[in-house]
PDB file of C-alpha atoms in Angstrom:
ATOM      1  CA  UNK A   1      -0.070   0.026  -0.034  1.00 42.00           C
ATOM      2  CA  UNK A   2       1.682   3.180  -1.143  1.00 51.00           C
ATOM      3  CA  UNK A   3       1.925   6.409   0.687  1.00 77.00           C
ATOM      4  CA  UNK A   4      -0.467   8.221   0.842  1.00 92.00           C
ATOM      5  CA  UNK A   5      -3.006   5.775   1.918  1.00 94.00           C
ATOM      6  CA  UNK A   6      -6.521   6.165   0.402  1.00 96.00           C
ATOM      7  CA  UNK A   7      -9.290   6.296   2.698  1.00 97.00           C
ATOM      8  CA  UNK A   8     -12.403   5.057   1.033  1.00 97.00           C
ATOM      9  CA  UNK A   9     -14.942   4.284   3.778  1.00 97.00           C
ATOM     10  CA  UNK A  10     -15.664   4.544   7.614  1.00 97.00           C
ATOM     11  CA  UNK A  11     -13.922   1.255   8.415  1.00 96.00           C
ATOM     12  CA  UNK A  12     -10.837   2.657   6.331  1.00 96.00           C
ATOM     13  CA  UNK A  13     -10.671   5.689   8.401  1.00 97.00           C
ATOM     14  CA  UNK A  14     -11.442   4.176  11.729  1.00 96.00           C
ATOM     15  CA  UNK A  15      -8.352   1.645  11.076  1.00 96.00           C
ATOM     16  CA  UNK A  16      -5.861   4.576  11.177  1.00 96.00           C
ATOM     17  CA  UNK A  17      -6.012   4.863  14.956  1.00 94.00           C
ATOM     18  CA  UNK A  18      -2.597   5.179  16.564  1.00 93.00           C
ATOM     19  CA  UNK A  19      -0.623   3.613  13.697  1.00 88.00           C
ATOM     20  CA  UNK A  20       1.308   5.186  10.658  1.00 90.00           C
ATOM     21  CA  UNK A  21       1.297   8.585  12.618  1.00 96.00           C
ATOM     22  CA  UNK A  22       3.947   9.941  10.317  1.00 95.00           C
ATOM     23  CA  UNK A  23       2.222   8.959   7.156  1.00 95.00           C
ATOM     24  CA  UNK A  24       0.024  10.683   4.648  1.00 96.00           C
ATOM     25  CA  UNK A  25      -3.503   9.830   4.014  1.00 97.00           C
ATOM     26  CA  UNK A  26      -6.132  11.034   1.354  1.00 97.00           C
ATOM     27  CA  UNK A  27      -9.778  10.740   1.121  1.00 98.00           C
ATOM     28  CA  UNK A  28     -10.955   9.040  -1.979  1.00 97.00           C
ATOM     29  CA  UNK A  29     -14.702   9.702  -1.385  1.00 98.00           C
ATOM     30  CA  UNK A  30     -17.132  11.319   0.901  1.00 98.00           C
ATOM     31  CA  UNK A  31     -17.736   9.050   3.932  1.00 98.00           C
ATOM     32  CA  UNK A  32     -20.930   8.971   5.709  1.00 98.00           C
ATOM     33  CA  UNK A  33     -20.567   7.426   9.192  1.00 97.00           C
ATOM     34  CA  UNK A  34     -24.352   7.151   9.573  1.00 96.00           C
ATOM     35  CA  UNK A  35     -24.311   8.252  13.065  1.00 90.00           C
ATOM     36  CA  UNK A  36     -21.836   5.778  14.085  1.00 90.00           C
ATOM     37  CA  UNK A  37     -18.742   6.383  16.214  1.00 92.00           C
ATOM     38  CA  UNK A  38     -15.468   7.699  14.686  1.00 96.00           C
ATOM     39  CA  UNK A  39     -12.156   6.429  15.930  1.00 97.00           C
ATOM     40  CA  UNK A  40      -9.929   9.466  16.295  1.00 97.00           C
ATOM     41  CA  UNK A  41      -6.348   9.476  14.862  1.00 98.00           C
ATOM     42  CA  UNK A  42      -3.500   9.297  17.514  1.00 96.00           C
ATOM     43  CA  UNK A  43      -3.693   9.453  21.290  1.00 94.00           C
ATOM     44  CA  UNK A  44      -3.301  11.932  24.061  1.00 91.00           C
ATOM     45  CA  UNK A  45       0.383  11.081  23.990  1.00 90.00           C
ATOM     46  CA  UNK A  46       1.083  10.194  20.491  1.00 95.00           C
ATOM     47  CA  UNK A  47       0.814  13.084  17.915  1.00 97.00           C
ATOM     48  CA  UNK A  48      -0.088  12.932  14.179  1.00 98.00           C
ATOM     49  CA  UNK A  49       2.911  14.263  12.315  1.00 97.00           C
ATOM     50  CA  UNK A  50       1.759  13.171   9.005  1.00 96.00           C
ATOM     51  CA  UNK A  51      -0.565  14.892   6.304  1.00 97.00           C
ATOM     52  CA  UNK A  52      -4.314  14.220   6.127  1.00 97.00           C
ATOM     53  CA  UNK A  53      -5.724  15.312   2.859  1.00 98.00           C
ATOM     54  CA  UNK A  54      -9.384  15.463   2.586  1.00 98.00           C
ATOM     55  CA  UNK A  55      -9.167  15.970  -1.126  1.00 98.00           C
ATOM     56  CA  UNK A  56     -12.103  18.323  -0.893  1.00 98.00           C
ATOM     57  CA  UNK A  57     -14.173  15.339   0.291  1.00 98.00           C
ATOM     58  CA  UNK A  58     -16.342  15.136   3.508  1.00 98.00           C
ATOM     59  CA  UNK A  59     -16.731  13.285   6.675  1.00 98.00           C
ATOM     60  CA  UNK A  60     -20.181  13.452   7.905  1.00 98.00           C
ATOM     61  CA  UNK A  61     -22.626  12.142  10.482  1.00 98.00           C
ATOM     62  CA  UNK A  62     -20.334  10.868  13.124  1.00 98.00           C
ATOM     63  CA  UNK A  63     -19.898  11.335  16.864  1.00 96.00           C
ATOM     64  CA  UNK A  64     -16.895  11.139  19.256  1.00 96.00           C
ATOM     65  CA  UNK A  65     -17.963  10.842  22.855  1.00 94.00           C
ATOM     66  CA  UNK A  66     -15.239  10.601  25.561  1.00 90.00           C
ATOM     67  CA  UNK A  67     -14.298  11.978  29.023  1.00 91.00           C
ATOM     68  CA  UNK A  68     -10.594  12.198  28.053  1.00 92.00           C
ATOM     69  CA  UNK A  69      -8.459  15.292  27.270  1.00 95.00           C
ATOM     70  CA  UNK A  70      -7.378  16.171  23.421  1.00 97.00           C
ATOM     71  CA  UNK A  71     -10.491  15.034  21.745  1.00 98.00           C
ATOM     72  CA  UNK A  72     -10.981  15.504  17.946  1.00 98.00           C
ATOM     73  CA  UNK A  73     -10.817  13.759  14.719  1.00 98.00           C
ATOM     74  CA  UNK A  74      -7.233  14.046  15.468  1.00 98.00           C
ATOM     75  CA  UNK A  75      -6.392  14.063  19.224  1.00 98.00           C
ATOM     76  CA  UNK A  76      -3.052  15.856  18.929  1.00 98.00           C
ATOM     77  CA  UNK A  77      -1.493  17.418  15.728  1.00 98.00           C
ATOM     78  CA  UNK A  78       2.175  17.573  15.902  1.00 97.00           C
ATOM     79  CA  UNK A  79       4.595  20.444  14.711  1.00 97.00           C
ATOM     80  CA  UNK A  80       4.972  18.791  11.230  1.00 96.00           C
ATOM     81  CA  UNK A  81       1.445  17.637  10.940  1.00 97.00           C
ATOM     82  CA  UNK A  82      -0.970  18.945   8.337  1.00 97.00           C
ATOM     83  CA  UNK A  83      -4.798  18.660   7.772  1.00 98.00           C
ATOM     84  CA  UNK A  84      -6.081  20.211   4.443  1.00 98.00           C
ATOM     85  CA  UNK A  85      -8.841  20.404   2.010  1.00 98.00           C
ATOM     86  CA  UNK A  86     -11.436  18.625   4.347  1.00 98.00           C
ATOM     87  CA  UNK A  87     -15.138  19.310   4.979  1.00 98.00           C
ATOM     88  CA  UNK A  88     -16.958  18.002   7.917  1.00 98.00           C
ATOM     89  CA  UNK A  89     -20.714  18.038   8.352  1.00 98.00           C
ATOM     90  CA  UNK A  90     -23.019  16.923  11.199  1.00 98.00           C
ATOM     91  CA  UNK A  91     -20.300  15.936  13.599  1.00 98.00           C
ATOM     92  CA  UNK A  92     -20.743  15.802  17.491  1.00 97.00           C
ATOM     93  CA  UNK A  93     -17.696  15.635  19.670  1.00 98.00           C
ATOM     94  CA  UNK A  94     -17.505  15.767  23.486  1.00 97.00           C
ATOM     95  CA  UNK A  95     -14.550  15.490  25.890  1.00 97.00           C
ATOM     96  CA  UNK A  96     -13.024  17.107  28.913  1.00 97.00           C
ATOM     97  CA  UNK A  97     -10.512  19.788  27.989  1.00 97.00           C
ATOM     98  CA  UNK A  98      -8.681  20.549  24.726  1.00 98.00           C
ATOM     99  CA  UNK A  99     -11.561  19.662  22.507  1.00 98.00           C
ATOM    100  CA  UNK A 100     -12.201  20.514  18.730  1.00 98.00           C
ATOM    101  CA  UNK A 101     -13.786  19.004  15.838  1.00 98.00           C
ATOM    102  CA  UNK A 102     -10.399  18.705  13.869  1.00 98.00           C
ATOM    103  CA  UNK A 103      -7.908  18.614  16.607  1.00 98.00           C
ATOM    104  CA  UNK A 104      -8.038  18.928  20.440  1.00 98.00           C
ATOM    105  CA  UNK A 105      -4.550  20.176  20.529  1.00 98.00           C
ATOM    106  CA  UNK A 106      -2.627  21.437  17.595  1.00 98.00           C
ATOM    107  CA  UNK A 107       1.003  22.596  16.832  1.00 97.00           C
ATOM    108  CA  UNK A 108       0.692  21.912  13.257  1.00 97.00           C
ATOM    109  CA  UNK A 109      -1.168  23.503  10.084  1.00 97.00           C
ATOM    110  CA  UNK A 110      -4.684  23.407   9.196  1.00 98.00           C
ATOM    111  CA  UNK A 111      -5.711  24.833   5.896  1.00 98.00           C
ATOM    112  CA  UNK A 112      -8.992  24.898   3.729  1.00 98.00           C
ATOM    113  CA  UNK A 113     -11.227  23.273   6.392  1.00 98.00           C
ATOM    114  CA  UNK A 114     -14.967  23.719   6.360  1.00 98.00           C
ATOM    115  CA  UNK A 115     -16.987  22.451   9.265  1.00 98.00           C
ATOM    116  CA  UNK A 116     -21.083  22.760   9.125  1.00 98.00           C
ATOM    117  CA  UNK A 117     -23.976  22.080  11.416  1.00 98.00           C
ATOM    118  CA  UNK A 118     -21.604  20.468  14.106  1.00 98.00           C
ATOM    119  CA  UNK A 119     -21.355  20.632  17.970  1.00 98.00           C
ATOM    120  CA  UNK A 120     -18.315  20.581  20.273  1.00 98.00           C
ATOM    121  CA  UNK A 121     -18.747  20.243  24.063  1.00 98.00           C
ATOM    122  CA  UNK A 122     -16.046  20.244  26.722  1.00 98.00           C
ATOM    123  CA  UNK A 123     -16.542  19.780  30.419  1.00 97.00           C
ATOM    124  CA  UNK A 124     -13.412  21.660  31.021  1.00 96.00           C
ATOM    125  CA  UNK A 125     -11.157  24.472  29.441  1.00 97.00           C
ATOM    126  CA  UNK A 126      -9.826  25.083  26.013  1.00 98.00           C
ATOM    127  CA  UNK A 127     -12.719  24.175  23.601  1.00 98.00           C
ATOM    128  CA  UNK A 128     -12.955  25.454  20.150  1.00 98.00           C
ATOM    129  CA  UNK A 129     -14.944  24.769  16.919  1.00 98.00           C
ATOM    130  CA  UNK A 130     -11.982  23.579  15.132  1.00 98.00           C
ATOM    131  CA  UNK A 131      -9.126  23.295  17.730  1.00 98.00           C
ATOM    132  CA  UNK A 132      -9.162  23.352  21.566  1.00 98.00           C
ATOM    133  CA  UNK A 133      -5.640  24.540  22.264  1.00 97.00           C
ATOM    134  CA  UNK A 134      -3.266  25.724  19.579  1.00 96.00           C
ATOM    135  CA  UNK A 135       0.320  26.498  20.150  1.00 94.00           C
ATOM    136  CA  UNK A 136       3.739  26.585  18.072  1.00 87.00           C
ATOM    137  CA  UNK A 137       5.626  29.670  17.354  1.00 79.00           C
ATOM    138  CA  UNK A 138       6.033  29.091  13.643  1.00 85.00           C
ATOM    139  CA  UNK A 139       4.342  25.914  13.112  1.00 90.00           C
ATOM    140  CA  UNK A 140       0.851  26.545  14.469  1.00 94.00           C
ATOM    141  CA  UNK A 141      -1.293  27.843  11.597  1.00 95.00           C
ATOM    142  CA  UNK A 142      -5.128  27.958  10.594  1.00 96.00           C
ATOM    143  CA  UNK A 143      -5.535  29.381   7.027  1.00 96.00           C
ATOM    144  CA  UNK A 144      -8.851  29.581   5.244  1.00 96.00           C
ATOM    145  CA  UNK A 145     -11.068  27.783   7.826  1.00 97.00           C
ATOM    146  CA  UNK A 146     -14.781  27.946   8.526  1.00 97.00           C
ATOM    147  CA  UNK A 147     -17.000  26.716  11.404  1.00 98.00           C
ATOM    148  CA  UNK A 148     -20.740  26.806  11.897  1.00 98.00           C
ATOM    149  CA  UNK A 149     -22.451  25.169  14.899  1.00 98.00           C
ATOM    150  CA  UNK A 150     -22.362  25.067  18.522  1.00 98.00           C
ATOM    151  CA  UNK A 151     -19.295  25.267  20.986  1.00 98.00           C
ATOM    152  CA  UNK A 152     -19.677  24.714  24.694  1.00 98.00           C
ATOM    153  CA  UNK A 153     -16.967  24.776  27.481  1.00 98.00           C
ATOM    154  CA  UNK A 154     -15.898  26.381  30.735  1.00 97.00           C
ATOM    155  CA  UNK A 155     -12.987  28.603  30.180  1.00 97.00           C
ATOM    156  CA  UNK A 156     -11.081  29.535  27.038  1.00 97.00           C
ATOM    157  CA  UNK A 157     -13.898  28.827  24.565  1.00 98.00           C
ATOM    158  CA  UNK A 158     -13.984  30.150  20.960  1.00 97.00           C
ATOM    159  CA  UNK A 159     -15.847  29.657  17.588  1.00 97.00           C
ATOM    160  CA  UNK A 160     -12.668  28.674  15.866  1.00 97.00           C
ATOM    161  CA  UNK A 161     -10.078  28.098  18.630  1.00 97.00           C
ATOM    162  CA  UNK A 162     -10.291  27.843  22.404  1.00 97.00           C
ATOM    163  CA  UNK A 163      -6.893  29.279  23.002  1.00 96.00           C
ATOM    164  CA  UNK A 164      -4.030  30.272  20.832  1.00 95.00           C
ATOM    165  CA  UNK A 165      -0.617  30.268  22.625  1.00 92.00           C
ATOM    166  CA  UNK A 166       1.610  31.476  19.812  1.00 89.00           C
ATOM    167  CA  UNK A 167       0.327  30.809  16.281  1.00 91.00           C
ATOM    168  CA  UNK A 168      -1.430  32.356  13.380  1.00 91.00           C
ATOM    169  CA  UNK A 169      -5.131  32.450  12.491  1.00 93.00           C
ATOM    170  CA  UNK A 170      -5.781  33.830   8.914  1.00 93.00           C
ATOM    171  CA  UNK A 171      -8.737  34.317   6.566  1.00 93.00           C
ATOM    172  CA  UNK A 172     -11.164  32.326   8.708  1.00 95.00           C
ATOM    173  CA  UNK A 173     -14.733  32.745   9.483  1.00 95.00           C
ATOM    174  CA  UNK A 174     -16.942  31.751  12.506  1.00 96.00           C
ATOM    175  CA  UNK A 175     -20.766  31.435  12.636  1.00 96.00           C
ATOM    176  CA  UNK A 176     -20.938  29.553  15.990  1.00 96.00           C
ATOM    177  CA  UNK A 177     -23.171  29.820  19.032  1.00 96.00           C
ATOM    178  CA  UNK A 178     -20.572  29.941  21.856  1.00 97.00           C
ATOM    179  CA  UNK A 179     -21.215  29.330  25.505  1.00 95.00           C
ATOM    180  CA  UNK A 180     -18.689  29.543  28.290  1.00 95.00           C
ATOM    181  CA  UNK A 181     -19.847  29.008  31.803  1.00 94.00           C
ATOM    182  CA  UNK A 182     -16.649  30.862  33.145  1.00 90.00           C
ATOM    183  CA  UNK A 183     -14.261  33.440  31.424  1.00 89.00           C
ATOM    184  CA  UNK A 184     -12.406  33.972  28.150  1.00 94.00           C
ATOM    185  CA  UNK A 185     -14.896  33.430  25.606  1.00 95.00           C
ATOM    186  CA  UNK A 186     -14.840  34.680  22.000  1.00 94.00           C
ATOM    187  CA  UNK A 187     -16.451  34.496  18.548  1.00 93.00           C
ATOM    188  CA  UNK A 188     -13.173  33.370  16.878  1.00 94.00           C
ATOM    189  CA  UNK A 189     -10.841  32.730  19.732  1.00 95.00           C
ATOM    190  CA  UNK A 190     -11.576  32.299  23.438  1.00 95.00           C
ATOM    191  CA  UNK A 191      -8.164  33.692  24.497  1.00 95.00           C
ATOM    192  CA  UNK A 192      -4.807  34.298  22.989  1.00 88.00           C
ATOM    193  CA  UNK A 193      -1.024  34.801  23.916  1.00 82.00           C
ATOM    194  CA  UNK A 194       0.844  36.566  21.169  1.00 68.00           C
ATOM    195  CA  UNK A 195      -1.087  35.461  18.042  1.00 59.00           C
ATOM    196  CA  UNK A 196      -1.336  36.830  14.657  1.00 60.00           C
ATOM    197  CA  UNK A 197      -4.876  37.270  13.252  1.00 62.00           C
ATOM    198  CA  UNK A 198      -5.631  38.540   9.702  1.00 59.00           C
ATOM    199  CA  UNK A 199      -8.822  38.663   7.490  1.00 55.00           C
ATOM    200  CA  UNK A 200     -11.005  36.969  10.189  1.00 58.00           C
ATOM    201  CA  UNK A 201     -14.573  37.365  10.745  1.00 57.00           C
ATOM    202  CA  UNK A 202     -17.181  36.337  13.303  1.00 58.00           C
ATOM    203  CA  UNK A 203     -20.978  36.512  13.179  1.00 57.00           C
ATOM    204  CA  UNK A 204     -21.360  34.374  16.428  1.00 53.00           C
ATOM    205  CA  UNK A 205     -23.706  34.542  19.283  1.00 57.00           C
ATOM    206  CA  UNK A 206     -21.836  34.323  22.623  1.00 61.00           C
ATOM    207  CA  UNK A 207     -23.103  33.776  26.014  1.00 53.00           C
TER     208      UNK A 207
END
């Protein structure tokens, strides 16, 4: 099987798990999980440092429910990890802290990501529509991303990212309903430390 590995259906996707975390993967078709659970890529302690190319296809109708930290399609995206050209529809993800549809934690690059009609819920801090916690001085980048749905958490809760600790957010749009029970809540980013934002827009409702 050559690199990149082609992902054709839900069993293909769920077979990635914690294996081949430095390899490249590419969607070969739209994948509808039919309401079934998605198995995330990587673990809390094992980051994905490969490339996941959505190839402009979509992952849809899945849930990922857990009580652990770093929950998302990719639990932890490493400094050389990339996710690009991916669409996600009707996804539901829950976790404790560091929770996002694409990645619970990201030190890598996300580009050309569209998420619609989805919800993210964290029982703790760092909850975002796409990424829970993002950090990496020159490596952590979100470029041309979009999120529409609900984001619920406690502290550091944002429509695109819960918290940016060094990193760049560019040309992104959030149309989220964002709800935080404590502090640090925002339409795009819940809180940030020395980040660079450009060309971003939020039309969220925030509470």
